[in-house]
Amino acid sequence: MMEKLFFIFLILPYFSTGQFAQPTENYQNSRDLSSDLKLYWNNNEIEITFEIHFTNAQWVLFGLKSSDFSDIILGWLFSDGIGHFSDRHLLPNNTIVHDSDLNWIPLDAFTQNNITVLKFKRNIKLLCDVSTSDEDLDIVTGPMNVVFALGNEINRNDDSVVLSTVNEVQIEFLAQTNTPFSCPSKPVEPVLNSEPTANYQYELSLVAGVYKIYWNYTDTDVLIELHCKTNGWVGFGFSPNGGMDGSDVAIGWISNGQVNFTDRHIVGRQVLIDKNQDWKLLYFSESNGINLFKFTRKIKLCDSDDLTIEQGSPYIIFAYGDQDPSFGADISYHGMNRGGKVVSFISSPPVKDTFVPDDLEILDATISHVILPKLDTFYYCKGFEVPKEFSQKRHIYKWELVFPKINAKRIHHTLIYECKRDFNISKGFQPGYCYKDENKMQNCQSISFAWAYGGNNIDIYPRDMGYPIGGDTDYLYYIFEIHYDNPQMTLAYIESITWRYYMTRNLRPKELGIFTLGTDSSAYSIAIPPGVDHFPIKTYCFNECIKDLNEENITIVSAIPHTHLVGIEVWTKIIRKGNDIGYLFYNRNYDFNYQTSYTLNPYVNITAHDELITQCVYKTTSRDQFVFGGESTRDEMCFHFLTYYPRKPNFKVCGNVPFVEDYAALLIKLNQSGNAQVPNLGNSMETLNSAVEQTFQTIQINDFVRKTFKEFYNMTRMTGFCGEKLIGPKNQTKARNTYIEPDLCAVSNDNQNGIFQFVNMIFNWILASIAEWIKSIFY
């Protein structure tokens, strides 16, 4: 009998091991911590990788124990693919505390056959710069005390768990006792040791530690100062498309204390000196291997060799050589010492403002330690309450977005949505996928802050403006939305991202609001055929949504245009009493990788007599399938976010969608022409949605289809919306005129022609007078 029991105990570990999933790699080491928990690990001389498999529990705790605390991870994964992974420490009284830094790094997380797998790594040595820590422990050779626990109770709002029992075991992780386990080497960040000669509102590092620019601008001029660490020449300028050909540049070098600085233009690869030298050098120096050039130029130059610096996102290009040109020679090839970048050069909000109010308060809204589903794109939302102690209104005068240290480039955009004042977010709303929750969709759709990829992570309002929070402001709760872009569908993890508000109780004269223009992100509102070079889609804010302003105008301060990858241009026009009076804002050089807030100069007034037209232009020559409106980065959107004053509680969203009957007529036309197989449209939105899906599964791609969709978006009637109001269907607004921007160069030339005519008249009068004098002498 004892022999049989011994045999059963002997084989039990093999049966328990069999219930776990296959590990993600070949591990040299493994250990069954319990019948529901298995540990694998590998290491080299710097890092150790762990993989935990667990079942019959919602969460797992694992880590290293000392006499004072335990250095642990806490993790879980729900059935919807959303989970949690955090670096924490466990106190002797079983209190779990978040660490100040993330040293255990998640690598993978998934569920397979009811087994949850968490894979993560850390450095063997963490105490490289300090001798002791109250959060972290080094992994050492020999047996180490290990703690672990499993449990089921989780609070999704604050990421806390109910911990009752902690298990302990000894494990020897590092068997290679002869290996000199070492601290990881720290990368040395290059530094450009130079200071600007003046105070500048704007600055940008083009090559870390090598090339940096500073600038200011007025209505007519830009002042630029560039610093470059090189023993050779330096180039900087503006490009029509990011390339060299057609660019307007300045080239300079300093040799033996003498400067050579010229205004040039590029044709092909020839860097030609301009006939007119419009870039004016103000100061230069060369010290400690750093060249400094300070110069100015007009924003608009009436010269065929020069480019106008456009509002929006013009391209800047830069280059530098390794040595000065020899006497009498020109610059040599720059090799890889070059680059380009899209920059909001003359419409950037200031990123420097030393003003700090005496009553400064800071409020953080943070999303941290979140595992997201392995999807191409995902929208994660978490709700926050305006602090109850904010019974007195504050003004936010500055905001900052603090990015995670890892995966920051996966953040496509973030938004803050205000909720209706009578909506209590604490009742039924849980962090997770944004658009599964009807409460969020119905009650929290007013955008108050926006950031998108490539934009500045700091925004400072002018000193007479502020955004309200607390007191009698029209919202008590707000939603923090993150669009996480993950085309490789690897582990999606948000370490920590914080929206930080800087506030004052000294309310400013102008209270700000956000007004969102655009259309629905669906196949109805946006369906762009492939192979099109220029495909415009217009959206309208009809006068019915604006006339409630009565005689109180609003003033637009800044604009953020937003499309996805195939968007190339965004503008909004003002139609006043039927007349096109010009652009509110026009980004002719829209770039998905550089989406930022553009300060309008001058600010623009909107009156009760106005309508607004927003146009997004798309280029799909790189696509072979239709591009639809949708949530993914590979889908498309069309929005224009406008910051304005004075704030109005009901002035938040305005847009439209194509009239559904016109869309049905479009499908019928495609069917009748033999370019798509369209089923019965039925008489409900459900059957129409199904028909749309089937239509695009069978649609042909040809010039007729491209022309048909372009005509549809140009002619369809629109159903408008603003707040609770539905408008239409209405015909698209057609202005009585087409606004033509004044040609400043033509005005300048007219003035020059007038001066020339005047001088010529005087000259002819003098010649005539001389002729009469000569006649009087000789005749």
Coordinates of C-alpha atoms in Angstrom, one line a residue, residues 189-569:
E189 CA 23.1 60.7 -24.3
P190 CA 24.9 63.2 -26.6
V191 CA 24.8 66.8 -25.4
L192 CA 25.1 70.0 -27.3
N193 CA 26.9 72.3 -24.9
S194 CA 25.8 75.7 -26.2
E195 CA 23.2 78.4 -25.2
P196 CA 21.1 80.6 -27.4
T197 CA 22.0 84.3 -27.7
A198 CA 18.5 85.5 -26.9
N199 CA 15.1 84.4 -25.5
Y200 CA 13.2 82.2 -28.0
Q201 CA 9.7 80.9 -27.7
Y202 CA 10.4 77.8 -29.8
E203 CA 13.2 75.3 -30.0
L204 CA 13.7 71.9 -31.7
S205 CA 16.5 69.3 -31.6
L206 CA 17.0 68.0 -35.1
V207 CA 19.9 65.6 -34.2
A208 CA 20.4 64.9 -30.5
G209 CA 23.6 66.5 -29.3
V210 CA 24.5 67.7 -32.8
Y211 CA 22.0 70.1 -34.4
K212 CA 19.4 72.3 -32.7
I213 CA 17.4 75.3 -33.8
Y214 CA 15.7 78.1 -32.0
W215 CA 13.2 80.6 -33.4
N216 CA 10.7 83.4 -33.0
Y217 CA 8.3 84.8 -35.5
T218 CA 6.1 87.9 -36.1
D219 CA 3.3 88.5 -38.7
T220 CA 5.9 89.1 -41.3
D221 CA 9.3 87.7 -40.3
V222 CA 11.1 84.7 -38.7
L223 CA 14.2 84.9 -36.6
I224 CA 16.2 81.7 -36.5
E225 CA 19.3 80.6 -34.6
L226 CA 20.9 77.3 -35.4
H227 CA 23.7 75.5 -33.4
C228 CA 25.5 72.6 -35.0
K229 CA 28.5 70.6 -33.8
T230 CA 30.7 70.2 -36.9
N231 CA 34.0 71.2 -38.3
G232 CA 32.3 71.9 -41.6
W233 CA 29.4 73.7 -43.3
V234 CA 25.8 73.9 -42.1
G235 CA 22.6 74.0 -44.1
F236 CA 19.0 74.7 -43.2
G237 CA 15.8 75.5 -45.1
F238 CA 12.3 74.8 -46.2
S239 CA 11.1 72.2 -48.7
P240 CA 7.8 71.8 -50.6
N241 CA 7.7 68.0 -50.0
G242 CA 10.5 67.0 -47.7
G243 CA 13.0 66.4 -50.5
M244 CA 15.9 68.5 -51.8
D245 CA 14.6 69.5 -55.2
G246 CA 12.8 72.9 -55.1
S247 CA 14.0 73.7 -51.6
D248 CA 14.8 77.2 -50.2
V249 CA 17.9 77.0 -48.0
A250 CA 20.7 78.9 -46.3
I251 CA 24.3 77.5 -46.3
G252 CA 27.0 78.8 -44.0
W253 CA 30.5 78.0 -42.8
I254 CA 33.1 79.8 -40.7
S255 CA 36.8 79.4 -41.7
N256 CA 39.7 81.2 -39.9
G257 CA 37.2 83.6 -38.4
Q258 CA 35.7 84.5 -41.7
V259 CA 32.0 83.7 -42.5
N260 CA 30.4 82.6 -45.7
F261 CA 26.6 82.7 -45.6
T262 CA 24.4 82.5 -48.6
D263 CA 20.7 82.3 -49.5
R264 CA 20.3 79.4 -52.0
H265 CA 17.8 77.2 -53.8
I266 CA 18.1 73.6 -54.9
V267 CA 17.4 72.4 -58.5
G268 CA 17.8 68.6 -58.6
R269 CA 20.9 68.2 -56.6
Q270 CA 22.4 71.5 -57.5
V271 CA 22.6 74.0 -54.6
L272 CA 22.5 77.3 -56.4
I273 CA 23.1 80.8 -55.0
D274 CA 20.0 83.1 -55.2
K275 CA 20.2 86.3 -57.2
N276 CA 18.6 88.1 -54.3
Q277 CA 20.0 87.3 -50.8
D278 CA 16.9 87.3 -48.7
W279 CA 18.2 85.3 -45.7
K280 CA 20.0 88.0 -43.6
L281 CA 22.8 87.0 -41.3
L282 CA 22.8 88.8 -38.0
Y283 CA 25.4 87.0 -35.9
F284 CA 27.8 84.0 -36.2
S285 CA 30.4 82.3 -34.0
E286 CA 32.4 79.1 -33.8
S287 CA 33.5 77.8 -30.4
N288 CA 34.4 74.4 -29.0
G289 CA 33.5 72.8 -32.4
I290 CA 30.0 74.3 -32.4
N291 CA 28.9 76.6 -35.3
L292 CA 26.2 79.2 -34.5
F293 CA 24.3 81.2 -37.1
K294 CA 21.6 83.7 -36.3
F295 CA 19.6 85.0 -39.3
T296 CA 16.2 86.4 -40.3
R297 CA 14.0 86.3 -43.4
K298 CA 10.5 87.3 -44.5
I299 CA 7.7 84.7 -44.1
K300 CA 6.6 85.6 -47.7
L301 CA 9.2 86.4 -50.2
C302 CA 8.2 87.6 -53.7
D303 CA 11.1 85.8 -55.4
S304 CA 10.9 82.8 -57.6
D305 CA 14.0 81.3 -55.9
D306 CA 12.3 81.4 -52.4
L307 CA 9.4 79.6 -50.7
T308 CA 6.7 81.1 -48.6
I309 CA 6.7 79.7 -45.0
E310 CA 3.1 78.3 -44.9
Q311 CA 0.9 78.0 -41.8
G312 CA 0.3 74.4 -41.0
S313 CA 3.0 71.9 -41.3
P314 CA 5.8 72.9 -43.7
Y315 CA 8.8 70.6 -44.2
I316 CA 12.1 71.8 -42.9
I317 CA 15.3 70.2 -44.1
F318 CA 18.8 70.3 -42.7
A319 CA 22.3 69.0 -43.5
Y320 CA 25.9 69.5 -42.4
G321 CA 29.4 68.7 -43.8
D322 CA 32.4 67.3 -42.0
Q323 CA 34.8 70.0 -43.2
D324 CA 34.7 73.5 -44.6
P325 CA 35.0 73.9 -48.3
S326 CA 38.6 74.7 -49.4
F327 CA 39.3 78.3 -50.6
G328 CA 37.3 79.1 -53.7
A329 CA 35.4 75.8 -53.6
D330 CA 31.8 75.0 -52.6
I331 CA 30.2 72.6 -50.2
S332 CA 30.9 68.9 -50.4
Y333 CA 28.4 66.0 -50.2
H334 CA 26.8 65.7 -46.8
G335 CA 26.5 61.9 -46.8
M336 CA 24.2 60.8 -44.0
N337 CA 24.4 64.1 -42.2
R338 CA 21.0 65.2 -43.3
G339 CA 17.3 65.0 -42.4
G340 CA 13.9 66.5 -42.7
K341 CA 11.0 67.1 -40.4
V342 CA 7.5 68.5 -40.5
V343 CA 7.2 71.4 -38.1
S344 CA 4.5 73.9 -37.3
F345 CA 7.0 76.8 -37.8
I346 CA 4.7 79.9 -37.7
S347 CA 1.6 78.6 -35.9
S348 CA 3.0 76.8 -32.9
P349 CA 1.7 77.4 -29.4
P350 CA 4.5 78.5 -27.2
V351 CA 6.3 75.8 -25.3
K352 CA 8.1 78.1 -23.0
D353 CA 6.4 80.3 -20.4
T354 CA 8.1 80.8 -17.0
F355 CA 4.9 82.1 -15.4
V356 CA 3.9 80.2 -12.3
P357 CA 0.9 81.5 -10.3
D358 CA 1.2 81.8 -6.5
D359 CA -1.7 79.4 -6.1
L360 CA -0.5 76.8 -8.5
E361 CA -2.3 73.4 -8.2
I362 CA -1.6 70.3 -10.2
L363 CA -4.0 67.5 -11.0
D364 CA -3.0 64.2 -12.6
A365 CA -5.2 61.8 -14.5
T366 CA -3.1 58.6 -15.0
I367 CA -3.6 55.3 -16.8
S368 CA -1.0 52.7 -15.8
H369 CA 0.1 49.1 -15.9
V370 CA -2.5 48.1 -18.4
I371 CA -2.3 45.1 -20.7
L372 CA -4.4 45.5 -23.9
P373 CA -5.7 42.9 -26.3
K374 CA -3.3 41.9 -29.2
L375 CA -5.3 43.8 -31.8
D376 CA -4.3 46.0 -34.7
T377 CA -5.9 48.9 -32.9
F378 CA -7.6 49.4 -29.6
Y379 CA -9.3 52.3 -27.7
Y380 CA -8.9 52.1 -24.0
C381 CA -10.9 54.4 -21.6
K382 CA -10.8 55.2 -17.9
G383 CA -13.1 57.6 -16.1
F384 CA -12.2 60.2 -13.6
E385 CA -14.1 62.4 -11.2
V386 CA -13.4 66.1 -10.8
P387 CA -12.2 66.3 -7.1
K388 CA -15.1 67.1 -4.8
E389 CA -12.9 69.7 -3.0
F390 CA -13.0 71.7 -6.2
S391 CA -16.1 73.6 -5.1
Q392 CA -14.5 76.7 -6.4
K393 CA -13.8 76.9 -10.1
R394 CA -10.2 76.7 -11.3
H395 CA -8.7 77.6 -14.7
I396 CA -6.3 75.2 -16.4
Y397 CA -3.6 77.5 -17.9
K398 CA -1.3 74.7 -19.0
W399 CA -1.5 71.0 -19.7
E400 CA 1.1 68.3 -20.1
L401 CA 1.0 64.8 -21.4
V402 CA 3.6 62.6 -19.6
F403 CA 4.4 59.6 -21.8
P404 CA 5.4 56.1 -20.8
K405 CA 9.1 55.1 -21.0
I406 CA 8.2 52.0 -23.1
N407 CA 5.8 51.7 -26.1
A408 CA 5.3 55.5 -26.3
K409 CA 5.4 55.4 -30.1
R410 CA 2.4 53.0 -30.0
I411 CA 0.2 55.8 -28.6
H412 CA -1.7 57.2 -31.7
H413 CA -3.7 59.8 -29.9
T414 CA -5.3 60.6 -26.6
L415 CA -8.5 62.5 -25.8
I416 CA -10.2 63.9 -22.8
Y417 CA -14.0 63.7 -23.0
E418 CA -16.3 65.7 -20.7
C419 CA -19.4 64.0 -19.4
K420 CA -22.8 65.6 -19.0
R421 CA -23.1 67.2 -15.6
D422 CA -26.0 64.9 -14.6
F423 CA -24.1 61.7 -15.5
N424 CA -22.4 59.8 -12.6
I425 CA -19.5 57.9 -14.1
S426 CA -19.0 55.8 -10.9
K427 CA -22.3 54.0 -11.6
G428 CA -21.6 51.1 -14.0
F429 CA -18.6 52.5 -16.0
Q430 CA -15.5 50.4 -15.8
P431 CA -12.1 50.9 -17.4
G432 CA -11.8 49.0 -20.7
Y433 CA -12.8 49.2 -24.4
C434 CA -14.2 52.7 -25.0
Y435 CA -17.0 51.9 -27.4
K436 CA -18.7 48.9 -25.8
D437 CA -20.1 51.2 -23.1
E438 CA -23.3 53.0 -24.1
N439 CA -22.9 55.3 -21.1
K440 CA -19.7 56.7 -22.5
M441 CA -21.2 56.9 -26.0
Q442 CA -24.3 58.8 -24.9
N443 CA -23.1 60.9 -22.0
C444 CA -19.3 61.6 -22.6
Q445 CA -18.7 62.8 -26.1
S446 CA -17.6 66.4 -25.7
I447 CA -13.8 66.7 -26.2
S448 CA -11.9 69.1 -24.0
F449 CA -8.3 68.2 -24.7
A450 CA -6.6 66.4 -27.6
W451 CA -3.2 65.2 -28.5
A452 CA -2.1 63.2 -31.6
Y453 CA 1.0 61.5 -32.8
G454 CA 3.8 64.0 -33.5
G455 CA 2.2 66.9 -31.6
N456 CA 3.6 68.8 -28.7
N457 CA 3.0 67.2 -25.3
I458 CA 2.8 70.6 -23.6
D459 CA 0.2 73.3 -24.3
I460 CA 0.3 76.7 -22.6
Y461 CA -2.7 79.0 -23.1
P462 CA -2.2 82.8 -23.5
R463 CA -2.1 84.5 -20.1
D464 CA -5.7 86.0 -20.5
M465 CA -7.2 82.5 -21.2
G466 CA -8.0 79.4 -19.2
Y467 CA -10.0 76.2 -19.4
P468 CA -12.5 75.7 -16.6
I469 CA -12.6 72.8 -14.1
G470 CA -14.6 72.5 -10.9
G471 CA -17.2 74.8 -9.4
D472 CA -20.2 75.4 -11.6
T473 CA -18.5 74.1 -14.7
D474 CA -20.8 72.0 -16.9
Y475 CA -19.0 68.6 -16.1
L476 CA -18.2 66.6 -13.0
Y477 CA -16.6 63.6 -14.6
Y478 CA -14.4 63.0 -17.6
I479 CA -13.0 60.1 -19.7
F480 CA -9.4 59.6 -20.6
E481 CA -9.2 57.8 -24.0
I482 CA -6.1 56.2 -25.5
H483 CA -5.9 55.0 -29.1
Y484 CA -3.2 52.3 -29.0
D485 CA -1.8 51.4 -32.4
N486 CA -0.4 47.8 -32.7
P487 CA -0.1 46.6 -36.3
Q488 CA 2.4 43.9 -35.4
M489 CA -0.1 42.7 -32.7
T490 CA 2.6 42.0 -30.2
L491 CA 2.1 42.6 -26.4
A492 CA 0.2 45.8 -26.0
Y493 CA 1.2 47.4 -22.7
I494 CA 0.7 50.9 -21.2
E495 CA 3.3 51.4 -18.4
S496 CA 2.0 54.8 -17.4
I497 CA 0.6 57.8 -19.2
T498 CA -0.6 61.0 -17.3
W499 CA -2.6 64.0 -18.4
R500 CA -1.4 66.7 -16.0
Y501 CA -3.3 69.9 -15.4
Y502 CA -1.7 73.1 -14.1
M503 CA -4.4 75.3 -12.5
T504 CA -5.0 78.6 -10.8
R505 CA -8.0 79.9 -8.8
N506 CA -7.4 83.4 -10.2
L507 CA -9.8 83.1 -13.1
R508 CA -8.7 84.6 -16.4
P509 CA -10.9 86.9 -18.5
K510 CA -11.4 84.5 -21.4
E511 CA -12.8 81.0 -20.6
L512 CA -12.0 78.4 -23.3
G513 CA -14.1 75.7 -24.9
I514 CA -13.5 73.1 -27.6
F515 CA -15.6 73.0 -30.7
T516 CA -15.3 69.8 -32.8
L517 CA -16.1 69.8 -36.5
G518 CA -16.2 66.7 -38.7
T519 CA -18.1 63.6 -39.8
D520 CA -18.8 60.1 -38.5
S521 CA -16.0 57.6 -38.8
S522 CA -17.9 54.9 -40.8
A523 CA -18.2 53.5 -44.3
Y524 CA -21.2 55.9 -44.9
S525 CA -19.3 59.1 -44.2
I526 CA -15.9 58.0 -45.6
A527 CA -15.4 55.5 -48.4
I528 CA -12.4 56.3 -50.5
P529 CA -11.5 54.3 -53.6
P530 CA -7.9 53.2 -54.1
G531 CA -5.6 54.7 -56.7
V532 CA -6.9 58.3 -56.2
D533 CA -4.4 61.2 -56.0
H534 CA -6.8 63.8 -54.6
F535 CA -10.1 62.8 -53.0
P536 CA -12.0 65.5 -51.1
I537 CA -14.7 64.9 -48.5
K538 CA -16.5 67.9 -47.1
T539 CA -18.4 68.2 -43.8
Y540 CA -20.7 71.0 -42.8
C541 CA -21.6 72.9 -39.7
F542 CA -24.9 74.4 -40.8
N543 CA -26.1 77.8 -39.6
E544 CA -28.9 76.1 -37.6
C545 CA -26.1 75.0 -35.2
I546 CA -24.4 78.5 -35.0
K547 CA -27.3 81.0 -35.2
D548 CA -27.9 80.5 -31.4
L549 CA -24.8 82.7 -30.9
N550 CA -27.2 85.7 -31.6
E551 CA -25.0 88.7 -31.4
E552 CA -22.3 87.2 -29.2
N553 CA -19.5 86.1 -31.5
I554 CA -17.0 83.4 -30.6
T555 CA -13.2 83.7 -31.3
I556 CA -11.2 80.8 -32.5
V557 CA -7.7 80.7 -31.0
S558 CA -6.2 77.4 -32.3
A559 CA -7.0 74.4 -34.5
I560 CA -6.0 70.7 -34.6
P561 CA -6.8 69.0 -37.9
H562 CA -7.0 65.2 -37.7
T563 CA -7.1 62.4 -40.3
H564 CA -5.2 59.2 -40.5
L565 CA -2.5 57.8 -42.9
V566 CA -3.9 58.8 -46.3
G567 CA -5.0 62.3 -45.3
I568 CA -2.9 65.0 -47.0
E569 CA -4.8 68.3 -46.5

